[in-house]
CSV table of C-alpha atoms in Angstrom, one decimal:
chain,number,residue,atom,x,y,z
P,1,PRO,CA,-27.2,-3.3,6.1
P,2,VAL,CA,-23.7,-3.0,6.8
P,3,ASP,CA,-22.0,-6.0,7.9
P,4,PRO,CA,-20.4,-5.1,11.2
P,5,ASP,CA,-17.5,-7.6,10.9
P,6,SER,CA,-16.4,-6.5,7.4
P,7,PRO,CA,-13.6,-3.8,7.4
P,8,GLN,CA,-14.9,-0.3,6.4
P,9,ILE,CA,-13.0,2.5,4.6
P,10,LEU,CA,-13.5,5.6,6.7
P,11,PRO,CA,-14.4,8.2,3.9
P,12,SER,CA,-11.8,10.9,5.5
P,13,ALA,CA,-9.0,8.1,5.7
P,14,PRO,CA,-6.0,9.2,3.3
P,15,GLN,CA,-5.3,6.2,0.5
P,16,MET,CA,-2.0,5.1,0.0
P,17,ILE,CA,-0.5,5.8,-3.4
P,18,THR,CA,1.6,2.7,-4.7
P,19,THR,CA,1.5,2.9,-8.4
P,20,PRO,CA,1.3,5.9,-11.1
P,21,SER,CA,-1.9,7.0,-12.2
P,22,PRO,CA,-3.0,9.9,-15.0
P,23,SER,CA,-5.0,11.5,-12.2
P,24,HIS,CA,-1.5,12.0,-10.3
P,25,THR,CA,0.3,15.4,-10.4
P,26,PRO,CA,4.1,15.0,-10.2
P,27,SER,CA,3.7,16.6,-6.5
P,28,ASP,CA,1.5,13.5,-6.0
P,29,CYS,CA,4.3,11.3,-7.2
P,30,ILE,CA,7.0,12.6,-5.3
P,31,VAL,CA,4.7,12.8,-2.1
P,32,ALA,CA,3.9,9.2,-2.5
P,33,VAL,CA,7.3,7.8,-3.2
P,34,LEU,CA,8.9,10.1,-0.3
P,35,ASP,CA,6.2,8.6,2.1
P,36,ALA,CA,6.6,5.3,1.2
P,37,LEU,CA,10.4,5.3,1.5
P,38,GLN,CA,9.8,7.0,5.0
P,39,SER,CA,8.3,3.5,6.2
P,40,ASN,CA,10.1,1.5,3.8
P,41,ASP,CA,9.2,-1.7,5.8
P,42,SER,CA,5.5,-1.4,5.9
P,43,PRO,CA,3.7,-3.2,5.5
P,44,VAL,CA,6.4,-5.5,4.3
P,45,LYS,CA,10.0,-5.4,3.9
P,46,ASN,CA,11.4,-2.8,1.4
P,47,HIS,CA,7.9,-1.7,0.3
P,48,GLY,CA,8.8,2.0,0.0
P,49,LEU,CA,11.6,1.0,-2.3
P,50,GLN,CA,8.9,-1.1,-4.7
P,51,VAL,CA,6.9,2.0,-4.6
P,52,LEU,CA,9.8,4.2,-5.9
P,53,PHE,CA,10.3,1.2,-8.7
P,54,ALA,CA,7.0,1.4,-9.6
P,55,PHE,CA,7.2,5.3,-10.4
P,56,THR,CA,10.7,5.1,-11.9
P,57,SER,CA,10.9,5.8,-15.6
P,58,PRO,CA,12.5,3.7,-18.5
P,59,ALA,CA,14.9,6.9,-18.5
P,60,SER,CA,16.2,6.4,-15.2
P,61,ALA,CA,20.0,5.4,-14.5
P,62,SER,CA,18.6,2.8,-12.0
P,63,VAL,CA,17.1,0.9,-15.0
P,64,GLY,CA,18.7,-2.8,-14.6
P,65,SER,CA,18.9,-2.6,-10.8
P,66,ASP,CA,16.3,-4.3,-8.7
P,67,VAL,CA,14.9,-3.5,-5.2
P,68,GLU,CA,17.2,-6.0,-3.3
P,69,ASP,CA,20.3,-4.3,-5.0
P,70,PHE,CA,19.0,-0.8,-4.0
P,71,ALA,CA,18.3,-2.1,-0.4
P,72,SER,CA,22.3,-2.8,0.2
P,73,TYR,CA,23.2,0.2,-1.5
P,74,ILE,CA,20.6,3.0,0.1
P,75,PRO,CA,21.9,3.0,3.8
P,76,GLN,CA,25.4,3.6,3.1
P,77,SER,CA,25.1,6.4,0.8
P,78,LYS,CA,24.4,9.9,0.4
P,79,TYR,CA,20.6,8.5,-0.4
P,80,ALA,CA,20.1,7.1,3.4
P,81,VAL,CA,18.2,10.3,4.0
P,82,LEU,CA,15.2,9.2,2.0
P,83,LEU,CA,14.8,6.3,4.3
P,84,ASN,CA,15.0,8.6,7.5
P,85,TRP,CA,13.6,11.9,7.1
P,86,ASP,CA,11.0,13.4,9.6
P,87,THR,CA,9.9,17.0,7.5
P,88,LYS,CA,9.7,17.8,4.0
P,89,VAL,CA,9.5,21.2,2.5
P,90,PHE,CA,8.4,21.8,-1.3
P,91,ASP,CA,9.8,24.4,-3.2
P,92,LYS,CA,7.2,27.1,-4.2
P,93,LYS,CA,6.6,25.8,-7.7
P,94,ILE,CA,7.2,23.2,-9.9
P,95,ASP,CA,9.2,24.2,-13.3
P,96,TYR,CA,8.4,22.5,-16.7
P,97,ASN,CA,9.8,22.4,-19.8
P,98,PRO,CA,7.9,24.2,-22.7
P,99,GLU,CA,5.9,21.2,-24.1
P,100,ARG,CA,5.2,20.3,-20.1
P,101,THR,CA,6.3,16.7,-20.5
P,102,LYS,CA,9.1,17.1,-17.7
P,103,ALA,CA,8.7,18.5,-14.4
P,104,TYR,CA,11.7,19.8,-12.2
P,105,ILE,CA,11.1,19.9,-8.3
P,106,ASN,CA,13.1,20.4,-5.6
P,107,VAL,CA,12.3,19.2,-2.1
P,108,LYS,CA,14.2,19.6,1.1
P,109,ILE,CA,14.1,16.7,3.4
P,110,ARG,CA,15.2,16.6,7.3
P,111,ASP,CA,17.3,13.6,8.6
P,112,LYS,CA,15.3,12.4,11.9
P,113,ASP,CA,18.6,11.9,13.4
P,114,SER,CA,21.2,14.7,12.4
P,115,LEU,CA,18.6,17.1,12.0
P,116,LYS,CA,20.6,18.0,8.8
P,117,TRP,CA,18.8,19.4,5.7
P,118,SER,CA,19.3,17.9,2.1
P,119,ILE,CA,17.9,19.2,-1.2
P,120,VAL,CA,16.3,16.2,-3.3
P,121,SER,CA,16.3,17.8,-7.0
P,122,TRP,CA,13.6,15.3,-8.9
P,123,VAL,CA,13.4,15.2,-12.7
P,124,LEU,CA,9.8,13.8,-13.9
P,125,SER,CA,8.7,12.9,-17.2
P,126,SER,CA,5.2,12.6,-18.8
P,127,ARG,CA,5.3,8.9,-20.2
P,128,GLU,CA,2.5,7.2,-22.2
P,129,ARG,CA,0.5,4.1,-21.0
P,130,ILE,CA,-2.3,2.3,-21.4
P,131,GLY,CA,-5.1,4.6,-19.7
P,132,GLY,CA,-3.3,8.0,-20.3
P,133,SER,CA,0.0,9.9,-19.6
P,134,VAL,CA,1.4,9.1,-16.2
P,135,TRP,CA,4.4,11.1,-14.3
P,136,LEU,CA,7.5,8.9,-13.8
P,137,ILE,CA,10.9,9.8,-12.2
P,138,ASP,CA,14.0,10.0,-14.5
P,139,SER,CA,16.2,11.3,-11.9
P,140,MET,CA,16.6,12.5,-8.6
P,141,LEU,CA,19.8,14.0,-6.7
P,142,VAL,CA,20.3,14.3,-3.0
P,143,ARG,CA,22.8,16.9,-2.0
P,144,PRO,CA,23.5,18.7,1.5
P,145,SER,CA,21.7,21.8,2.1
P,146,ASN,CA,24.3,24.3,4.2
P,147,LYS,CA,21.0,25.5,6.1
P,148,TYR,CA,17.7,25.3,5.7
P,149,GLU,CA,16.1,27.8,3.1
P,150,GLY,CA,12.5,27.8,3.7
């Protein structure tokens, strides 16, 4: 029998991805990070940035910084759109290096206030971890898009 007072997970409820896993594709990782950043302070302050750091590879230029450093930097930078977007559009395909150890993905995101589009170029690498290889973010570059080029 089911205890009516215990919380139940609905079969169709989406599960938020918050840490790398061998079962996640490069696109899964990017969606997880973008969705977490979009609601950065839910369920706790800077949760989105914590998810970003969980998916950051040792090759990233941000190695050595922490969530608090990023939290003070991001709102005044070109990366602010990562916290304030309402629509995302993936490029039609993911490019891989010949060994399939690096993935290159462009995602267009729209600032929910200005309605201006930015392109986020992601580079991910496959990294060995206990349990298998996971995709981690080596870099991301945000640049303005002159127009939506869906």
